[in-house]
Amino acid sequence: MLKKIEAIIREDKLNDVKDALREIGIVGLNVFEIRGHGRQGGVTLAGRSGTYQVDMLTKIQLNIVLSDRNLDETIEAILNSAYTGKAGDGLIFVYPVEEVIRIRTRERGYDAVMYPGDIDERKGAKS
Ligand SMILES: Nc1ncnc2c1ncn2[C@@H]1O[C@H](COP(=O)(O)OP(=O)(O)OP(=O)(O)O)[C@@H](O)[C@H]1O
Ligand SMILES: [Mg+2]
């Protein structure tokens, strides 16, 4: 089974999270900048003319499509590297993935998300 991890993390944790993922052999990923809020509904900031509310905070969304046998290890790496303990550390969503196709080679499924030297090759695994 292929899964997609969508991790919403702090902007200033991106480098730590990328390093942690590289360390365990996660190769393919993408990130983008998002804006939103969780259960606090944003933050209250102090300005010159009093306090004001910022309801949409910038976060990083990190997307990884991977084999489900690497899911727990990858989630653990993100939990450890994205953590500060303060409100706003983010959330991790996990989805099933229907199909992946590498355009150049037409490889599908596991083969399309395997990379030289990655987590699977290190484990000596074959789909
Ligand atoms: N239910 C949700 N669906 C989609 N995106 C969400 C959801 N909740 C939060 N987000 C996104 O995740 C970001 C981080 O959320 P945040 O870490 O503040 O979660 P929280 O549930 O409020 O937990 P905490 O109490 O630790 O702050 C938000 O800024 C928003 O972009
Ligand atoms: Mg919050």
PDB file of C-alpha atoms and ligand atoms in Angstrom:
ATOM      1  CA  MET A   1       0.000   0.000   0.000  1.00  0.00           C
ATOM      2  CA  LEU A   2       1.210   3.475  -0.844  1.00  0.00           C
ATOM      3  CA  LYS A   3       0.473   6.282   1.578  1.00  0.00           C
ATOM      4  CA  LYS A   4       0.787  10.036   1.554  1.00  0.00           C
ATOM      5  CA  ILE A   5       1.984  11.913   4.610  1.00  0.00           C
ATOM      6  CA  GLU A   6       0.905  15.539   4.696  1.00  0.00           C
ATOM      7  CA  ALA A   7       2.756  17.166   7.583  1.00  0.00           C
ATOM      8  CA  ILE A   8       1.970  20.754   8.574  1.00  0.00           C
ATOM      9  CA  ILE A   9       5.008  22.074  10.408  1.00  0.00           C
ATOM     10  CA  ARG A  10       6.557  25.328  11.599  1.00  0.00           C
ATOM     11  CA  GLU A  11       8.495  27.248   8.932  1.00  0.00           C
ATOM     12  CA  ASP A  12      11.576  27.380  11.150  1.00  0.00           C
ATOM     13  CA  LYS A  13      11.503  23.601  11.642  1.00  0.00           C
ATOM     14  CA  LEU A  14      11.744  22.774   7.940  1.00  0.00           C
ATOM     15  CA  ASN A  15      15.518  22.341   7.910  1.00  0.00           C
ATOM     16  CA  ASP A  16      15.497  20.093  10.988  1.00  0.00           C
ATOM     17  CA  VAL A  17      12.716  17.971   9.521  1.00  0.00           C
ATOM     18  CA  LYS A  18      14.457  17.718   6.127  1.00  0.00           C
ATOM     19  CA  ASP A  19      17.682  16.619   7.854  1.00  0.00           C
ATOM     20  CA  ALA A  20      15.841  14.002   9.924  1.00  0.00           C
ATOM     21  CA  LEU A  21      14.156  12.615   6.806  1.00  0.00           C
ATOM     22  CA  ARG A  22      17.406  12.506   4.840  1.00  0.00           C
ATOM     23  CA  GLU A  23      18.990  10.649   7.743  1.00  0.00           C
ATOM     24  CA  ILE A  24      16.468   7.792   7.560  1.00  0.00           C
ATOM     25  CA  GLY A  25      16.636   7.678   3.745  1.00  0.00           C
ATOM     26  CA  ILE A  26      13.505   9.516   2.651  1.00  0.00           C
ATOM     27  CA  VAL A  27      14.386  10.956  -0.755  1.00  0.00           C
ATOM     28  CA  GLY A  28      11.271  12.092  -2.647  1.00  0.00           C
ATOM     29  CA  LEU A  29       9.235  14.900  -1.120  1.00  0.00           C
ATOM     30  CA  ASN A  30       7.758  18.307  -1.812  1.00  0.00           C
ATOM     31  CA  VAL A  31       6.880  21.301   0.313  1.00  0.00           C
ATOM     32  CA  PHE A  32       4.754  24.370  -0.003  1.00  0.00           C
ATOM     33  CA  GLU A  33       3.816  27.357   2.031  1.00  0.00           C
ATOM     34  CA  ILE A  34       0.293  27.398   3.401  1.00  0.00           C
ATOM     35  CA  ARG A  35      -1.733  29.635   5.646  1.00  0.00           C
ATOM     36  CA  GLY A  36      -4.262  28.529   8.194  1.00  0.00           C
ATOM     37  CA  HIS A  37      -5.080  28.076  11.827  1.00  0.00           C
ATOM     38  CA  GLY A  38      -5.747  25.291  14.298  1.00  0.00           C
ATOM     39  CA  ARG A  39      -7.777  25.259  17.447  1.00  0.00           C
ATOM     40  CA  GLN A  40      -6.479  28.567  18.851  1.00  0.00           C
ATOM     41  CA  GLY A  41      -7.768  30.336  15.736  1.00  0.00           C
ATOM     42  CA  GLY A  42      -4.490  32.237  15.232  1.00  0.00           C
ATOM     43  CA  VAL A  43      -2.519  34.464  17.578  1.00  0.00           C
ATOM     44  CA  THR A  44      -2.892  37.842  19.259  1.00  0.00           C
ATOM     45  CA  LEU A  45       0.067  40.168  18.660  1.00  0.00           C
ATOM     46  CA  ALA A  46       0.976  43.439  20.353  1.00  0.00           C
ATOM     47  CA  GLY A  47       1.267  46.432  18.014  1.00  0.00           C
ATOM     48  CA  ARG A  48       1.733  50.205  18.407  1.00  0.00           C
ATOM     49  CA  SER A  49      -1.994  50.869  18.684  1.00  0.00           C
ATOM     50  CA  GLY A  50      -2.811  47.916  20.922  1.00  0.00           C
ATOM     51  CA  THR A  51      -3.220  44.238  20.215  1.00  0.00           C
ATOM     52  CA  TYR A  52      -4.453  42.719  16.986  1.00  0.00           C
ATOM     53  CA  GLN A  53      -5.462  39.268  15.865  1.00  0.00           C
ATOM     54  CA  VAL A  54      -3.674  37.339  13.104  1.00  0.00           C
ATOM     55  CA  ASP A  55      -5.972  34.480  12.158  1.00  0.00           C
ATOM     56  CA  MET A  56      -4.051  32.921   9.244  1.00  0.00           C
ATOM     57  CA  LEU A  57      -0.554  31.808  10.208  1.00  0.00           C
ATOM     58  CA  THR A  58       2.072  30.731   7.683  1.00  0.00           C
ATOM     59  CA  LYS A  59       3.129  27.100   7.981  1.00  0.00           C
ATOM     60  CA  ILE A  60       4.942  24.621   5.745  1.00  0.00           C
ATOM     61  CA  GLN A  61       3.115  21.663   4.265  1.00  0.00           C
ATOM     62  CA  LEU A  62       5.467  18.768   3.605  1.00  0.00           C
ATOM     63  CA  ASN A  63       4.194  15.989   1.319  1.00  0.00           C
ATOM     64  CA  ILE A  64       5.722  12.537   1.095  1.00  0.00           C
ATOM     65  CA  VAL A  65       4.334   9.585  -0.877  1.00  0.00           C
ATOM     66  CA  LEU A  66       5.888   6.385   0.400  1.00  0.00           C
ATOM     67  CA  SER A  67       5.445   2.679   0.975  1.00  0.00           C
ATOM     68  CA  ASP A  68       3.398   1.953   4.086  1.00  0.00           C
ATOM     69  CA  ARG A  69       6.205  -0.200   5.491  1.00  0.00           C
ATOM     70  CA  ASN A  70       8.194   3.062   5.948  1.00  0.00           C
ATOM     71  CA  LEU A  71       5.262   4.996   7.394  1.00  0.00           C
ATOM     72  CA  ASP A  72       5.845   4.575  11.146  1.00  0.00           C
ATOM     73  CA  GLU A  73       9.557   5.346  10.963  1.00  0.00           C
ATOM     74  CA  THR A  74       8.900   8.442   8.867  1.00  0.00           C
ATOM     75  CA  ILE A  75       6.160   9.737  11.158  1.00  0.00           C
ATOM     76  CA  GLU A  76       8.444   9.195  14.157  1.00  0.00           C
ATOM     77  CA  ALA A  77      11.239  11.190  12.470  1.00  0.00           C
ATOM     78  CA  ILE A  78       8.832  14.079  11.792  1.00  0.00           C
ATOM     79  CA  LEU A  79       7.381  13.992  15.325  1.00  0.00           C
ATOM     80  CA  ASN A  80      10.852  14.204  16.859  1.00  0.00           C
ATOM     81  CA  SER A  81      12.258  16.871  14.543  1.00  0.00           C
ATOM     82  CA  ALA A  82       9.198  19.172  14.313  1.00  0.00           C
ATOM     83  CA  TYR A  83       8.508  19.254  18.052  1.00  0.00           C
ATOM     84  CA  THR A  84       8.859  22.312  20.292  1.00  0.00           C
ATOM     85  CA  GLY A  85       6.103  21.519  22.815  1.00  0.00           C
ATOM     86  CA  LYS A  86       4.328  24.841  22.253  1.00  0.00           C
ATOM     87  CA  ALA A  87       0.946  25.348  20.590  1.00  0.00           C
ATOM     88  CA  GLY A  88       1.291  25.474  16.804  1.00  0.00           C
ATOM     89  CA  ASP A  89       3.730  22.583  16.298  1.00  0.00           C
ATOM     90  CA  GLY A  90       1.444  21.308  13.561  1.00  0.00           C
ATOM     91  CA  LEU A  91      -0.390  18.191  12.480  1.00  0.00           C
ATOM     92  CA  ILE A  92       0.308  15.082  10.423  1.00  0.00           C
ATOM     93  CA  PHE A  93      -2.360  13.732   8.077  1.00  0.00           C
ATOM     94  CA  VAL A  94      -2.024  10.306   6.410  1.00  0.00           C
ATOM     95  CA  TYR A  95      -3.917   9.313   3.264  1.00  0.00           C
ATOM     96  CA  PRO A  96      -4.064   6.196   1.096  1.00  0.00           C
ATOM     97  CA  VAL A  97      -2.636   6.728  -2.396  1.00  0.00           C
ATOM     98  CA  GLU A  98      -4.333   5.136  -5.387  1.00  0.00           C
ATOM     99  CA  GLU A  99      -1.449   5.160  -7.864  1.00  0.00           C
ATOM    100  CA  VAL A 100       1.910   6.754  -8.682  1.00  0.00           C
ATOM    101  CA  ILE A 101       3.378   6.777 -12.188  1.00  0.00           C
ATOM    102  CA  ARG A 102       6.877   7.997 -13.028  1.00  0.00           C
ATOM    103  CA  ILE A 103       6.394   9.780 -16.338  1.00  0.00           C
ATOM    104  CA  ARG A 104       9.874   9.093 -17.778  1.00  0.00           C
ATOM    105  CA  THR A 105       9.854   5.313 -17.260  1.00  0.00           C
ATOM    106  CA  ARG A 106       6.143   4.572 -16.791  1.00  0.00           C
ATOM    107  CA  GLU A 107       7.043   2.711 -13.585  1.00  0.00           C
ATOM    108  CA  ARG A 108       4.053   2.408 -11.291  1.00  0.00           C
ATOM    109  CA  GLY A 109       3.374   1.906  -7.602  1.00  0.00           C
ATOM    110  CA  TYR A 110       6.302   1.087  -5.294  1.00  0.00           C
ATOM    111  CA  ASP A 111       8.781   1.225  -8.178  1.00  0.00           C
ATOM    112  CA  ALA A 112       7.792   4.816  -8.920  1.00  0.00           C
ATOM    113  CA  VAL A 113       8.643   5.970  -5.387  1.00  0.00           C
ATOM    114  CA  MET A 114      11.931   4.084  -4.959  1.00  0.00           C
ATOM    115  CA  TYR A 115      15.221   5.950  -5.322  1.00  0.00           C
ATOM    116  CA  PRO A 116      18.881   4.909  -5.349  1.00  0.00           C
ATOM    117  CA  GLY A 117      20.193   4.783  -1.762  1.00  0.00           C
ATOM    118  CA  ASP A 118      16.802   5.364  -0.180  1.00  0.00           C
ATOM    119  CA  ILE A 119      15.195   3.840   2.922  1.00  0.00           C
ATOM    120  CA  ASP A 120      14.076   0.739   0.983  1.00  0.00           C
ATOM    121  CA  GLU A 121      17.439   0.051  -0.603  1.00  0.00           C
ATOM    122  CA  ARG A 122      19.101   0.402   2.777  1.00  0.00           C
ATOM    123  CA  LYS A 123      16.747  -2.211   4.198  1.00  0.00           C
ATOM    124  CA  GLY A 124      17.501  -4.461   1.247  1.00  0.00           C
ATOM    125  CA  ALA A 125      13.806  -4.577   0.527  1.00  0.00           C
ATOM    126  CA  LYS A 126      12.243  -5.309  -2.843  1.00  0.00           C
ATOM    127  CA  SER A 127       8.582  -4.357  -3.361  1.00  0.00           C
TER     128      SER A 127
HETATM  129  N1  LIG B   1      -8.375  20.378  10.888  1.00  0.00           N
HETATM  130  C1  LIG B   1      -7.430  20.928  10.097  1.00  0.00           C
HETATM  131  N2  LIG B   1      -7.481  20.723   8.772  1.00  0.00           N
HETATM  132  C2  LIG B   1      -6.535  21.234   7.969  1.00  0.00           C
HETATM  133  N3  LIG B   1      -5.496  21.981   8.381  1.00  0.00           N
HETATM  134  C3  LIG B   1      -5.426  22.234   9.699  1.00  0.00           C
HETATM  135  C4  LIG B   1      -6.386  21.725  10.623  1.00  0.00           C
HETATM  136  N4  LIG B   1      -6.049  22.130  11.850  1.00  0.00           N
HETATM  137  C5  LIG B   1      -4.912  22.849  11.722  1.00  0.00           C
HETATM  138  N5  LIG B   1      -4.538  22.917  10.426  1.00  0.00           N
HETATM  139  C6  LIG B   1      -3.359  23.552   9.906  1.00  0.00           C
HETATM  140  O1  LIG B   1      -2.283  23.138  10.751  1.00  0.00           O
HETATM  141  C7  LIG B   1      -1.590  24.260  11.235  1.00  0.00           C
HETATM  142  C8  LIG B   1      -0.996  23.993  12.603  1.00  0.00           C
HETATM  143  O2  LIG B   1      -2.002  23.724  13.501  1.00  0.00           O
HETATM  144  P1  LIG B   1      -1.708  23.719  15.045  1.00  0.00           P
HETATM  145  O3  LIG B   1      -0.366  23.136  15.284  1.00  0.00           O
HETATM  146  O4  LIG B   1      -1.988  25.061  15.611  1.00  0.00           O
HETATM  147  O5  LIG B   1      -2.799  22.642  15.502  1.00  0.00           O
HETATM  148  P2  LIG B   1      -3.692  22.636  16.800  1.00  0.00           P
HETATM  149  O6  LIG B   1      -4.701  21.561  16.576  1.00  0.00           O
HETATM  150  O7  LIG B   1      -4.198  24.010  17.099  1.00  0.00           O
HETATM  151  O8  LIG B   1      -2.677  22.114  17.907  1.00  0.00           O
HETATM  152  P3  LIG B   1      -1.919  22.993  19.055  1.00  0.00           P
HETATM  153  O9  LIG B   1      -2.879  23.051  20.192  1.00  0.00           O
HETATM  154  O10 LIG B   1      -0.692  22.227  19.344  1.00  0.00           O
HETATM  155  O11 LIG B   1      -1.640  24.340  18.467  1.00  0.00           O
HETATM  156  C9  LIG B   1      -2.592  25.380  11.196  1.00  0.00           C
HETATM  157  O12 LIG B   1      -1.952  26.627  11.104  1.00  0.00           O
HETATM  158  C10 LIG B   1      -3.361  25.064   9.922  1.00  0.00           C
HETATM  159  O13 LIG B   1      -2.612  25.509   8.809  1.00  0.00           O
HETATM  160 MG    MG B   2      -2.854  25.591  17.372  1.00  0.00          MG
END
